N, CA, C and O atoms as a DFTB+ gen file, in Angstrom:
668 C
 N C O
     1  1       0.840      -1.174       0.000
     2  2       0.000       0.000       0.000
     3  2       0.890       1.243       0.000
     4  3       1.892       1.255       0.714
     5  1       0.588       2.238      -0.729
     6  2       0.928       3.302      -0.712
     7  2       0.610       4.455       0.119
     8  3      -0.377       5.166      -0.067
     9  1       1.662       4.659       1.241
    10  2       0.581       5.632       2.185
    11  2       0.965       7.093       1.338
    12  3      -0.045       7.620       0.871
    13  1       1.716       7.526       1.177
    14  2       1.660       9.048       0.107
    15  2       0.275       8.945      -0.536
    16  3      -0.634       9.668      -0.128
    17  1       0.068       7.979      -1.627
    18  2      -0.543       8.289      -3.098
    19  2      -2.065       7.811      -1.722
    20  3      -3.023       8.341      -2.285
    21  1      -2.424       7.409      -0.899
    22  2      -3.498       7.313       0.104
    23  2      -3.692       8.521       0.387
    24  3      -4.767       8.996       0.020
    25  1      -2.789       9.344       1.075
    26  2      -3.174      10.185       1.428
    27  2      -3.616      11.469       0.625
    28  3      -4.450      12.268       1.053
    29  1      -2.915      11.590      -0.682
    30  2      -3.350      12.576      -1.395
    31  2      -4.683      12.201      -1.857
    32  3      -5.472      13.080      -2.203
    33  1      -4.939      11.181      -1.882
    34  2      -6.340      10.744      -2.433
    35  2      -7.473      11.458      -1.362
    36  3      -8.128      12.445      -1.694
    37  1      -7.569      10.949      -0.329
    38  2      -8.206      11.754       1.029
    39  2      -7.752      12.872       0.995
    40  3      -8.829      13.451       0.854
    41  1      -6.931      13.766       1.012
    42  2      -6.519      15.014       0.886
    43  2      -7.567      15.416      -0.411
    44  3      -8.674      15.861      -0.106
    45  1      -7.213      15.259      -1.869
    46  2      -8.370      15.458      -2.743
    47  2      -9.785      15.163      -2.695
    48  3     -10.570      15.473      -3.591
    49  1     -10.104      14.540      -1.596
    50  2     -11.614      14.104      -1.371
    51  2     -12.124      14.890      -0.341
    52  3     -13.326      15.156      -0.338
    53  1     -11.305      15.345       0.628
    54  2     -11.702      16.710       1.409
    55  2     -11.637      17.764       0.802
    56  3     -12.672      18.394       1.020
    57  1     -10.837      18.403       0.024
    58  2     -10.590      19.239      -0.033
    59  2     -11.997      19.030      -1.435
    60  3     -13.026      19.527      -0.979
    61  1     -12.128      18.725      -2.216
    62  2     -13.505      18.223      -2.613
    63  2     -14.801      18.341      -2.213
    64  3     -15.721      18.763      -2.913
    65  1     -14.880      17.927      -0.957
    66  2     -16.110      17.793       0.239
    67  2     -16.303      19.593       0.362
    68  3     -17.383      20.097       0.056
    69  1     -14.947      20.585       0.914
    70  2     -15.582      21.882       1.072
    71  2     -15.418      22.230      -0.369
    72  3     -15.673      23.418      -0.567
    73  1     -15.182      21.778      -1.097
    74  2     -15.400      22.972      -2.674
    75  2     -17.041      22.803      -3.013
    76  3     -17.735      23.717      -3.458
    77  1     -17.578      21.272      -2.670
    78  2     -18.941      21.318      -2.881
    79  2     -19.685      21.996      -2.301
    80  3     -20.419      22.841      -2.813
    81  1     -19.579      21.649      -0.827
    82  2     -20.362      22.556       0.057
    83  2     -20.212      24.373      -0.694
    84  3     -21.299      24.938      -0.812
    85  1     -19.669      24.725      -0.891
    86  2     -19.094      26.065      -1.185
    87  2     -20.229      26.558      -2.338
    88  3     -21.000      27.500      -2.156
    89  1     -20.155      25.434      -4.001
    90  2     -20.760      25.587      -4.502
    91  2     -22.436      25.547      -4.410
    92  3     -23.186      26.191      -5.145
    93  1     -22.816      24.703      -3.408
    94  2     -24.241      24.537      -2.919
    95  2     -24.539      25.648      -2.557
    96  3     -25.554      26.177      -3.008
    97  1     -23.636      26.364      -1.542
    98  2     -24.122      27.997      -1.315
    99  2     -23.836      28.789      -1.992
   100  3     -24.050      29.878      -1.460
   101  1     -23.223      28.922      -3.467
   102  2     -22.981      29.659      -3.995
   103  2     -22.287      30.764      -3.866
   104  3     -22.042      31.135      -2.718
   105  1     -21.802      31.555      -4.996
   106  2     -20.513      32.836      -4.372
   107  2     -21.445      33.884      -4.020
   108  3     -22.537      34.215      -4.481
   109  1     -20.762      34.293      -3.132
   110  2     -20.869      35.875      -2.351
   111  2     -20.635      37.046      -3.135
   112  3     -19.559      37.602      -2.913
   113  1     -21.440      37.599      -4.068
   114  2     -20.267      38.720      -4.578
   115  2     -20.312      39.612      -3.934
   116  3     -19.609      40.502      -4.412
   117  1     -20.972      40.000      -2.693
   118  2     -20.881      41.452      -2.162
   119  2     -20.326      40.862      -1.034
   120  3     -20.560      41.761      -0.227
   121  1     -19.704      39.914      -0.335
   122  2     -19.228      39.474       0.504
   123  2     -17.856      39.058       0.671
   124  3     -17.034      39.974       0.691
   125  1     -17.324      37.595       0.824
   126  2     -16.164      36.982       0.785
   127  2     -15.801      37.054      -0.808
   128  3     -14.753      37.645      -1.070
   129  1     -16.461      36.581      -1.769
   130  2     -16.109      36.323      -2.557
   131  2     -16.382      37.648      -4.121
   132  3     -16.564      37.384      -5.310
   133  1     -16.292      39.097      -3.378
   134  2     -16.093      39.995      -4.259
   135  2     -14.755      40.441      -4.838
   136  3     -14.796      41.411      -5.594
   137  1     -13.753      39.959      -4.630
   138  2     -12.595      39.948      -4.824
   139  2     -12.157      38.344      -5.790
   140  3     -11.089      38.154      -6.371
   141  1     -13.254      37.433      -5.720
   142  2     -12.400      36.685      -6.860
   143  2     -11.495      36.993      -8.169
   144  3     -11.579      38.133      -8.626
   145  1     -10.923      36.374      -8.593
   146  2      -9.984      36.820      -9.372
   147  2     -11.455      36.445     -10.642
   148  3     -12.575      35.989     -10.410
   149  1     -10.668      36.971     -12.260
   150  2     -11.620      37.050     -13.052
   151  2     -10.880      36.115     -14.030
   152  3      -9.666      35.921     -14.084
   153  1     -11.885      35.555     -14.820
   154  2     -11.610      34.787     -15.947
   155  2     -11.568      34.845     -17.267
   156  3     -12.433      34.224     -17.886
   157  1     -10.559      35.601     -17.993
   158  2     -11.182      36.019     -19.436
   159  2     -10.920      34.716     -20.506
   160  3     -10.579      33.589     -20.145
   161  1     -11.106      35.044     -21.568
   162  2     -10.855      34.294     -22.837
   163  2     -10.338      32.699     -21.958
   164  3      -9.177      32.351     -21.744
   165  1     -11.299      32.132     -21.670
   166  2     -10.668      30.851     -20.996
   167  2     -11.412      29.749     -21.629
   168  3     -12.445      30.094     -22.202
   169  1     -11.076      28.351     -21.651
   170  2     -11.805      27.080     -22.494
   171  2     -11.658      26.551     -21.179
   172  3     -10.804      26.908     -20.368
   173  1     -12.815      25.402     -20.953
   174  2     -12.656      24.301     -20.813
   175  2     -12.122      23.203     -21.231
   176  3     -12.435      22.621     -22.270
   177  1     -11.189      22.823     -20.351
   178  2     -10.351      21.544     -20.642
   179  2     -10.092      20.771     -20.261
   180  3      -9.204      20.810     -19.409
   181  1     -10.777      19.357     -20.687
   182  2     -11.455      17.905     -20.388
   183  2      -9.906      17.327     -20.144
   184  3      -9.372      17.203     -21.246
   185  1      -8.741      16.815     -18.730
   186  2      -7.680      15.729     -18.906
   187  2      -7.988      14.601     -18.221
   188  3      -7.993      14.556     -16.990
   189  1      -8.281      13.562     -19.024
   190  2      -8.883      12.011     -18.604
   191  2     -10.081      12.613     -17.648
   192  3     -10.789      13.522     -18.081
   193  1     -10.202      12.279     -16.842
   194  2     -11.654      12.632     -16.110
   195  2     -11.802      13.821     -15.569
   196  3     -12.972      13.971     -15.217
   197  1     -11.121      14.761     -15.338
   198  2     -10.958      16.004     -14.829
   199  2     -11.311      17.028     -15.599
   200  3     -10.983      16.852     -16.772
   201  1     -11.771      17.876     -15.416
   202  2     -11.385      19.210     -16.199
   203  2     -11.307      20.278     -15.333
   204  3     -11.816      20.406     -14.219
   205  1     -10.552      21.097     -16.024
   206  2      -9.972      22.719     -15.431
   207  2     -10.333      23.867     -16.602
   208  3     -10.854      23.747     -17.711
   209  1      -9.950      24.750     -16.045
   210  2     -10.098      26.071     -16.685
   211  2      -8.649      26.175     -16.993
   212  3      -7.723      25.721     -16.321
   213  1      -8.567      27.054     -18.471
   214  2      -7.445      27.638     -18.983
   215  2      -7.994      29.100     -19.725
   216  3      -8.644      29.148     -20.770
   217  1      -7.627      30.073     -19.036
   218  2      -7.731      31.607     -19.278
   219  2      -6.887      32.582     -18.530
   220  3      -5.989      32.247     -17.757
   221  1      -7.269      33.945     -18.837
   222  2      -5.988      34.622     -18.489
   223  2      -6.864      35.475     -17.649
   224  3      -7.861      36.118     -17.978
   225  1      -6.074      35.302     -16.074
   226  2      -6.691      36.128     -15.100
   227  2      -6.170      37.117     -14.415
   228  3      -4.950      37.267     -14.351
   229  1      -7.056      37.944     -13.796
   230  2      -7.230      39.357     -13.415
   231  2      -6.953      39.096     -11.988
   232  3      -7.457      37.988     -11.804
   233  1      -6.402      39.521     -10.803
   234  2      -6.783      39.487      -9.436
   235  2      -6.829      38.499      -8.978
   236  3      -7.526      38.366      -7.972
   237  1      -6.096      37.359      -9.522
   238  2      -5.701      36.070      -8.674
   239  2      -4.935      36.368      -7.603
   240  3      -3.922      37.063      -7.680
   241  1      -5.459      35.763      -6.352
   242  2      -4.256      35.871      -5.089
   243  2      -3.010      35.957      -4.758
   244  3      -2.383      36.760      -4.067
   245  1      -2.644      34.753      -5.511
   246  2      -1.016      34.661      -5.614
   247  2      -0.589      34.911      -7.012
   248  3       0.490      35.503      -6.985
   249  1      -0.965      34.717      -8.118
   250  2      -0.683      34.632      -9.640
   251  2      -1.035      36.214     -10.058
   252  3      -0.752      36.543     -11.210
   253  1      -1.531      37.030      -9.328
   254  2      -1.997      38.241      -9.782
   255  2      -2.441      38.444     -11.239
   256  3      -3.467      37.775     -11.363
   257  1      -2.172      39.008     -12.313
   258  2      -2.435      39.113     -13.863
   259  2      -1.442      38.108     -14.316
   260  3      -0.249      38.224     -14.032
   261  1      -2.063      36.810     -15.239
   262  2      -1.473      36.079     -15.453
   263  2      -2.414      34.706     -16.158
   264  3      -3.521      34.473     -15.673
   265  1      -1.867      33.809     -17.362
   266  2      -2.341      33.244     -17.923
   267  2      -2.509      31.549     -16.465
   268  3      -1.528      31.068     -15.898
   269  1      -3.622      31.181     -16.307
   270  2      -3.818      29.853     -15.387
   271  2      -4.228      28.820     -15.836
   272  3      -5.213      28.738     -16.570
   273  1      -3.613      27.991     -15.506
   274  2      -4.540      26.327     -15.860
   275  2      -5.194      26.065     -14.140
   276  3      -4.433      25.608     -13.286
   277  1      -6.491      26.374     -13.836
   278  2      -7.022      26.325     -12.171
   279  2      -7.198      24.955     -11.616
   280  3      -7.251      23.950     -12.325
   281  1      -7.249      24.955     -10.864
   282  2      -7.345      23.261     -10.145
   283  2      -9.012      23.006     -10.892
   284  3      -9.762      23.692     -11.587
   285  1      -9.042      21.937     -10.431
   286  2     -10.522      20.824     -11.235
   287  2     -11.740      22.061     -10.690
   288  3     -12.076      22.727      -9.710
   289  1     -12.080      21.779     -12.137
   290  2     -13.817      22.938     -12.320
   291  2     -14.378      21.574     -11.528
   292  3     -13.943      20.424     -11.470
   293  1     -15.753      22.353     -10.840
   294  2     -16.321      21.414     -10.231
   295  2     -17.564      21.738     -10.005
   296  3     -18.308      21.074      -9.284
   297  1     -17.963      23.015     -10.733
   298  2     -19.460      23.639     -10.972
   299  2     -18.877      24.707     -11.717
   300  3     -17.701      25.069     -11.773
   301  1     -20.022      25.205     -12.350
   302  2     -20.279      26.945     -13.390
   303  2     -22.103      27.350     -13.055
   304  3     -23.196      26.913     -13.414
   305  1     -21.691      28.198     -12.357
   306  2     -23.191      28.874     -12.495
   307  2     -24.299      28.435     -13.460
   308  3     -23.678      28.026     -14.441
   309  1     -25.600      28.305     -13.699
   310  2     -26.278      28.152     -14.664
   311  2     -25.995      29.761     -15.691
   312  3     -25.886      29.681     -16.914
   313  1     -25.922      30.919     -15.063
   314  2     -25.940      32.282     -15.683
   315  2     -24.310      32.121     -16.362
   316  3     -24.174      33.076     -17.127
   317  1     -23.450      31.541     -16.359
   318  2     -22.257      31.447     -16.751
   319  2     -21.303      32.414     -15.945
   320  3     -20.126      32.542     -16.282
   321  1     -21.789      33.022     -14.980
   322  2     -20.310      33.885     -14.433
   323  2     -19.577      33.777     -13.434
   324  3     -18.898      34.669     -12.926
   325  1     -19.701      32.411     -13.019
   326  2     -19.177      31.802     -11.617
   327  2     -18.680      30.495     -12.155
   328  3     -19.273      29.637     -12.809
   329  1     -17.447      30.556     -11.720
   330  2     -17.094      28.786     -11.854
   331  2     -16.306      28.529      -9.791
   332  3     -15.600      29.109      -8.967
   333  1     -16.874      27.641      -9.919
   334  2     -15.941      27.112      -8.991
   335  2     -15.122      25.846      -9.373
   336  3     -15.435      24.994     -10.205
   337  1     -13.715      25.910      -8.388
   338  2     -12.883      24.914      -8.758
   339  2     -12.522      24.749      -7.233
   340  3     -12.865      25.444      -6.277
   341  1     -11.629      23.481      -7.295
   342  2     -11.365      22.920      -5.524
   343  2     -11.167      24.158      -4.700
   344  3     -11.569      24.388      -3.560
   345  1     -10.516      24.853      -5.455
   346  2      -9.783      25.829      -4.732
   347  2     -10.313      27.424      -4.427
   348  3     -10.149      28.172      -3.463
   349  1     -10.877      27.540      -5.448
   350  2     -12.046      28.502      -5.029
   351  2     -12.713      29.400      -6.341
   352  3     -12.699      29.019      -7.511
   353  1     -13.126      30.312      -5.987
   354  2     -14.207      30.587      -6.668
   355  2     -13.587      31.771      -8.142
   356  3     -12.792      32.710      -8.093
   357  1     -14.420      31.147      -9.413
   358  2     -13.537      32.774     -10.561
   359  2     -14.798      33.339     -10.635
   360  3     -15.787      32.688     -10.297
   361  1     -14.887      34.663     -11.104
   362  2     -15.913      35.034     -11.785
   363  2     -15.489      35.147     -13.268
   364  3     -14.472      35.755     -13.598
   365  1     -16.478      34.413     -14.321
   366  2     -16.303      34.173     -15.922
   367  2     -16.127      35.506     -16.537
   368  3     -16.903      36.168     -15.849
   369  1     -15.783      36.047     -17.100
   370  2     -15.796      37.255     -18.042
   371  2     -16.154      36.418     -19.322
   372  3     -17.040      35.566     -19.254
   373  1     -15.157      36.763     -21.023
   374  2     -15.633      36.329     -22.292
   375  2     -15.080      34.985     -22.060
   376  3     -13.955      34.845     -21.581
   377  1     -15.949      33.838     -22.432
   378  2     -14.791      32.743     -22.789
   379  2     -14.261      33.158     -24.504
   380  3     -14.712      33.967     -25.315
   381  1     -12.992      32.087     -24.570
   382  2     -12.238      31.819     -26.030
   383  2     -13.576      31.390     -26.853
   384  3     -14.480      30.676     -26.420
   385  1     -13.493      31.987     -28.129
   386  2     -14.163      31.033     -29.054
   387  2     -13.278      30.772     -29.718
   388  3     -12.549      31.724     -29.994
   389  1     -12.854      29.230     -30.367
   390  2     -12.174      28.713     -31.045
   391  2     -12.455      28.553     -32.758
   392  3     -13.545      28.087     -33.090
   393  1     -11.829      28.799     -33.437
   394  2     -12.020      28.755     -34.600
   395  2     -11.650      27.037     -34.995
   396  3     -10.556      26.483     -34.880
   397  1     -12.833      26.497     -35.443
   398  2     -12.126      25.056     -35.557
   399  2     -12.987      24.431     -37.151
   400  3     -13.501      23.371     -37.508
   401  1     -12.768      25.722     -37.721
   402  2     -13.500      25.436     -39.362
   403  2     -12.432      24.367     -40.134
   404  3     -12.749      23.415     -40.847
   405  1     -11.332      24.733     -39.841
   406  2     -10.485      24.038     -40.777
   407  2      -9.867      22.804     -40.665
   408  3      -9.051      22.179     -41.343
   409  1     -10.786      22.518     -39.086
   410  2     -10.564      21.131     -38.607
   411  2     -11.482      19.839     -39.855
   412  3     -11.019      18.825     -40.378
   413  1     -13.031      20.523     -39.979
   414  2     -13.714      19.751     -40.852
   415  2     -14.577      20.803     -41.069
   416  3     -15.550      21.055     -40.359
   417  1     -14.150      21.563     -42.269
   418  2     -15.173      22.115     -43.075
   419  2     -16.836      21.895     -43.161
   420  3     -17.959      22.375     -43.011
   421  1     -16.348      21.220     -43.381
   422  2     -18.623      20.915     -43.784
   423  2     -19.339      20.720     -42.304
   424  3     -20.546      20.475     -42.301
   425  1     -18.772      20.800     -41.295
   426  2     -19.210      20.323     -39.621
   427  2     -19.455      22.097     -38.863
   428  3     -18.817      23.096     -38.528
   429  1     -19.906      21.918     -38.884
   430  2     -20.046      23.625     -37.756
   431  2     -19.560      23.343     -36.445
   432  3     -20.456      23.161     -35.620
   433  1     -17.762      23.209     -35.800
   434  2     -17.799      22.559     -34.974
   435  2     -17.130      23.729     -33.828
   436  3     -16.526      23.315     -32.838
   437  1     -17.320      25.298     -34.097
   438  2     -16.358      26.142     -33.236
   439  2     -16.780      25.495     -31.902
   440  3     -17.795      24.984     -31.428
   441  1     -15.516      25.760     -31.525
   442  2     -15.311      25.752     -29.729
   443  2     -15.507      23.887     -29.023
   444  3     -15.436      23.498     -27.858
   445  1     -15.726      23.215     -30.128
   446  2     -15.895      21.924     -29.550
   447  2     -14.436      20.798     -29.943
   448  3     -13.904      20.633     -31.041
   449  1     -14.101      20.187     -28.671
   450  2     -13.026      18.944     -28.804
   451  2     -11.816      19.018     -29.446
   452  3     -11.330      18.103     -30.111
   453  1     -11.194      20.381     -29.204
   454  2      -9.663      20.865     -29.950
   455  2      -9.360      20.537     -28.914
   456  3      -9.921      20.634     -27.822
   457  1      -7.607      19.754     -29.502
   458  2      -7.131      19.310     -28.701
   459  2      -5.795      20.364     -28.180
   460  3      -4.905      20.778     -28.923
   461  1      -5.930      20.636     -26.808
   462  2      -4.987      21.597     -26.179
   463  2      -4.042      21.110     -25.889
   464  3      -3.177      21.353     -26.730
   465  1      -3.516      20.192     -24.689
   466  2      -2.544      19.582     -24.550
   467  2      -2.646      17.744     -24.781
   468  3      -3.527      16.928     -25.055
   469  1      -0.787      17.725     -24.399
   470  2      -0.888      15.857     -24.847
   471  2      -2.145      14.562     -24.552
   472  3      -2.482      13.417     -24.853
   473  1      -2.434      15.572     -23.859
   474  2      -3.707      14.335     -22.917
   475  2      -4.897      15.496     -22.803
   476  3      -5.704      15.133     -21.948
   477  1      -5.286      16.856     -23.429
   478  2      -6.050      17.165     -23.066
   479  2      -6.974      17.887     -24.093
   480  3      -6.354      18.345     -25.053
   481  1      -8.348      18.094     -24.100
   482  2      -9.213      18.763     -25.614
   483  2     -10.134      19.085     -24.678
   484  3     -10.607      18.521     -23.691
   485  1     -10.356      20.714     -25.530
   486  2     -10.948      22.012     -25.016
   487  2     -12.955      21.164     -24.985
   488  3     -13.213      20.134     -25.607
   489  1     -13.683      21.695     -24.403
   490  2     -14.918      21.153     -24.209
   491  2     -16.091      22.179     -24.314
   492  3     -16.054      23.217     -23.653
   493  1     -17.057      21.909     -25.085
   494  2     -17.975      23.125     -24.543
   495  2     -18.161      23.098     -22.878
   496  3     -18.018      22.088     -22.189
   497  1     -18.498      24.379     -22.404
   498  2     -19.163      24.541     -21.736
   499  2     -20.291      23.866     -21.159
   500  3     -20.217      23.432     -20.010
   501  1     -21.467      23.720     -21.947
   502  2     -22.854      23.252     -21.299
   503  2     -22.328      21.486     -21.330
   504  3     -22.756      20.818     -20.389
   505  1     -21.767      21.026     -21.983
   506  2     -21.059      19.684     -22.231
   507  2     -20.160      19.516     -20.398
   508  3     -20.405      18.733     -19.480
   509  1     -19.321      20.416     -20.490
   510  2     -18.203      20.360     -19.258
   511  2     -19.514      19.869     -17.964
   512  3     -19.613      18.810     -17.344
   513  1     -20.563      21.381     -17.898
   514  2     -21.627      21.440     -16.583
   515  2     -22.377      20.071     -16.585
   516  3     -22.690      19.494     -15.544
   517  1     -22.655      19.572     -17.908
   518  2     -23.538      18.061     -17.767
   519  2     -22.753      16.984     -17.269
   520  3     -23.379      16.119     -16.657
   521  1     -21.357      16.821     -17.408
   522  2     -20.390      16.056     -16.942
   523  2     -20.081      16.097     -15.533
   524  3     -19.678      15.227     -14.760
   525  1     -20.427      17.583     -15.352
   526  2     -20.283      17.750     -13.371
   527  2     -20.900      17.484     -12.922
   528  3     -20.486      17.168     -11.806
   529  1     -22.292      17.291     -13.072
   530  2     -23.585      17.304     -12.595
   531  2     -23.181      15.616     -11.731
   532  3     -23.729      15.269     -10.684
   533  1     -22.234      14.863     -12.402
   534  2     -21.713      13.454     -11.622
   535  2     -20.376      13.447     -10.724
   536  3     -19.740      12.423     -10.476
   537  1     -20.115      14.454     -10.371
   538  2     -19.463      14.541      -9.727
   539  2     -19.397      13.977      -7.998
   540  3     -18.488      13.237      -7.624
   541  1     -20.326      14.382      -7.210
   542  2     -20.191      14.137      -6.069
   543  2     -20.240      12.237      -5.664
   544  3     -19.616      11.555      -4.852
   545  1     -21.411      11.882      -6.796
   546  2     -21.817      11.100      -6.821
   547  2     -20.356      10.024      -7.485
   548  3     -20.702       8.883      -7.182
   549  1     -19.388       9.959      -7.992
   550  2     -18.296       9.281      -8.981
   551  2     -17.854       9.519      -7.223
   552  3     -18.048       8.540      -6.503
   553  1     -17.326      10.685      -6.624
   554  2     -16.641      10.880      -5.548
   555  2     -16.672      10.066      -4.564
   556  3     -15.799       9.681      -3.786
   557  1     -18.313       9.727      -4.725
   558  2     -18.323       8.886      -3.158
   559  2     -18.312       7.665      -3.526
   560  3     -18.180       7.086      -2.448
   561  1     -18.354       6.973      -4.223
   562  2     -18.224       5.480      -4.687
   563  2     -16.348       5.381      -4.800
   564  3     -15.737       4.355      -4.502
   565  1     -15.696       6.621      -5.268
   566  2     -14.350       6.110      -4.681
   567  2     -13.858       5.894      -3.593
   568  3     -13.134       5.002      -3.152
   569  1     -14.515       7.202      -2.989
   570  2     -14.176       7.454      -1.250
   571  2     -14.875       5.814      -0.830
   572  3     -14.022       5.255      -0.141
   573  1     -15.708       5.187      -0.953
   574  2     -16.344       4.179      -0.411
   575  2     -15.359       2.977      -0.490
   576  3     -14.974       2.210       0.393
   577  1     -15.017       3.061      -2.054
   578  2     -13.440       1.735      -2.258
   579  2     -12.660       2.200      -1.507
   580  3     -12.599       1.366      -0.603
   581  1     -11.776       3.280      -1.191
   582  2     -11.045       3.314      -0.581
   583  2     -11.210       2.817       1.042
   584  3     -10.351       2.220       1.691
   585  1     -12.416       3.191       1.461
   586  2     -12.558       2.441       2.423
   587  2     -12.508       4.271       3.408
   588  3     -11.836       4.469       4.420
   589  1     -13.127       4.999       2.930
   590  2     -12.952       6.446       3.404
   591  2     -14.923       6.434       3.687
   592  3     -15.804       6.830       2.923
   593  1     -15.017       5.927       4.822
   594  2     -16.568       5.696       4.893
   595  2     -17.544       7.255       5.021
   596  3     -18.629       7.614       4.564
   597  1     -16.567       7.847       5.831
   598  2     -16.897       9.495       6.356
   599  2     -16.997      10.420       5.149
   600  3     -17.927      11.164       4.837
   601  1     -15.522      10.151       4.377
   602  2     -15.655      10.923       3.133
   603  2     -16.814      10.572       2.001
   604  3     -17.238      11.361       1.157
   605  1     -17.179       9.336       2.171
   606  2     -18.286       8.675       1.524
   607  2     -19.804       9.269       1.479
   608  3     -20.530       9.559       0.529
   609  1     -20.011       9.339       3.042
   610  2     -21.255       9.650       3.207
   611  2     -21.660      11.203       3.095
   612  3     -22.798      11.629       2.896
   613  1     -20.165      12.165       3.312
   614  2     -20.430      13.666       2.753
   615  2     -20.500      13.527       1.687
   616  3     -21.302      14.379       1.303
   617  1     -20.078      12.827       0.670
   618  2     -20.172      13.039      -1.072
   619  2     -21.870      12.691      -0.969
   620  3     -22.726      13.403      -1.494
   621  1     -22.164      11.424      -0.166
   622  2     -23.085      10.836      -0.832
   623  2     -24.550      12.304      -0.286
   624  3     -25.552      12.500      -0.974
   625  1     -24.221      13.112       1.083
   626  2     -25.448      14.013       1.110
   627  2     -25.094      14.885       0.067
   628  3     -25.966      15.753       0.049
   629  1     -24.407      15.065      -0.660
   630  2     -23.797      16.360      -1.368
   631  2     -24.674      16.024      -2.343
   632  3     -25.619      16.765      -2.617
   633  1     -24.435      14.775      -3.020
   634  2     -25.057      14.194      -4.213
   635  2     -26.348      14.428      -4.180
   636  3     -26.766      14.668      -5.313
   637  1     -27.305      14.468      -3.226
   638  2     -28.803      14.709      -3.124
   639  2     -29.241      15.923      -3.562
   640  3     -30.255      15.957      -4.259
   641  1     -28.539      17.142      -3.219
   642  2     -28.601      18.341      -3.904
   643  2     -27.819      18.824      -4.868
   644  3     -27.565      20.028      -4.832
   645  1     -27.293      18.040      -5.884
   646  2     -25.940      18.557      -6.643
   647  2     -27.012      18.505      -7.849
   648  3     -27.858      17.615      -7.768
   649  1     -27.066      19.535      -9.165
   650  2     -26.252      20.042      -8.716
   651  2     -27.364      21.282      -8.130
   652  3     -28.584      21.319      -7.968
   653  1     -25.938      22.503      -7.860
   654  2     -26.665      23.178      -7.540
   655  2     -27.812      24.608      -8.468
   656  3     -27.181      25.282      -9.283
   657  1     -28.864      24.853      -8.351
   658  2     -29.703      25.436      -9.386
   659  2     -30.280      26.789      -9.234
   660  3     -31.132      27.345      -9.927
   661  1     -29.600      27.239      -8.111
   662  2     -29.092      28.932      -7.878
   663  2     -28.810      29.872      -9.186
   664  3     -28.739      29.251     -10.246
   665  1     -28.631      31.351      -9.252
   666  2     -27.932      31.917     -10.098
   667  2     -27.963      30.733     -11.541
   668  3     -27.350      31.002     -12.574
């Protein structure tokens, strides 16, 4: 057994547990979360089961003005101007539209399944949010193999209200 690659696993499953909770209540903008950093020209980007954000942000904490790949998206507002990720909350500005005519001409395919990096291709949007919508629920059936019974049963109340249908 691996106690490192154990523990980061539980480490990612908590730290998981409050990003959900977070998103269930949604961001604060006149509160804690009026200072999120901002998200411009950014894609979604699907790596093996994960996806993150890639755009260039405004008022990040530590990264200040600067192009980001953010830890795992893990909700987007229904209105599009909130994403949350493990780590906390962006507000959306424009996303990228991708020009992807010359991928296959006769297909109308902007902004869908360009591939960004070695292991990774850009995603729509409403595509990315239908994929989250399984999130808590994928979470706690791992937490459960692992044998993380506690982390289990927060995914599994999370899952009852996920997602969330606020904003």
């Amino acid at each position: 057994m691996n106690m490192t690659h154990d523990y980061l696993n539980q480490e990612f499953l908590m730290r998981s547990v409050t990003a959900f909770r977070a998103a269930l209540i949604g961001p604060d903008p006149d509160g804690d979360d009026r200072d999120a950093p901002i998200l411009n020209d950014y894609l979604t980007v699907l790596q093996g089961r994960r996806m993150k954000l890639h755009g260039w942000a405004s008022g990040h904490p530590r990264l200040g003005a600067a192009f980001v790949t953010t830890s795992q998206l893990i909700h987007v507002t229904p209105d599009r101007r909130w994403a949350r990720t493990l780590s906390r909350w962006y507000r959306l500005g424009r996303p990228q539209r991708l020009d992807t005519s010359q991928l296959s001409p006769d297909i109308e395919l902007a902004g869908y399944c360009v591939p960004m990096t070695p292991d990774g291709f850009s995603i729509p949007l409403h595509l990315a949010r239908r994929l989250m919508e399984q999130g808590p629920t994928g979470l706690s059936r791992s937490a459960m193999e692992k044998g993380l019974i506690e982390l289990s049963e927060s995914l599994s109340a999370i899952a009852e209200s996920w997602p969330p249908q606020r904003r």
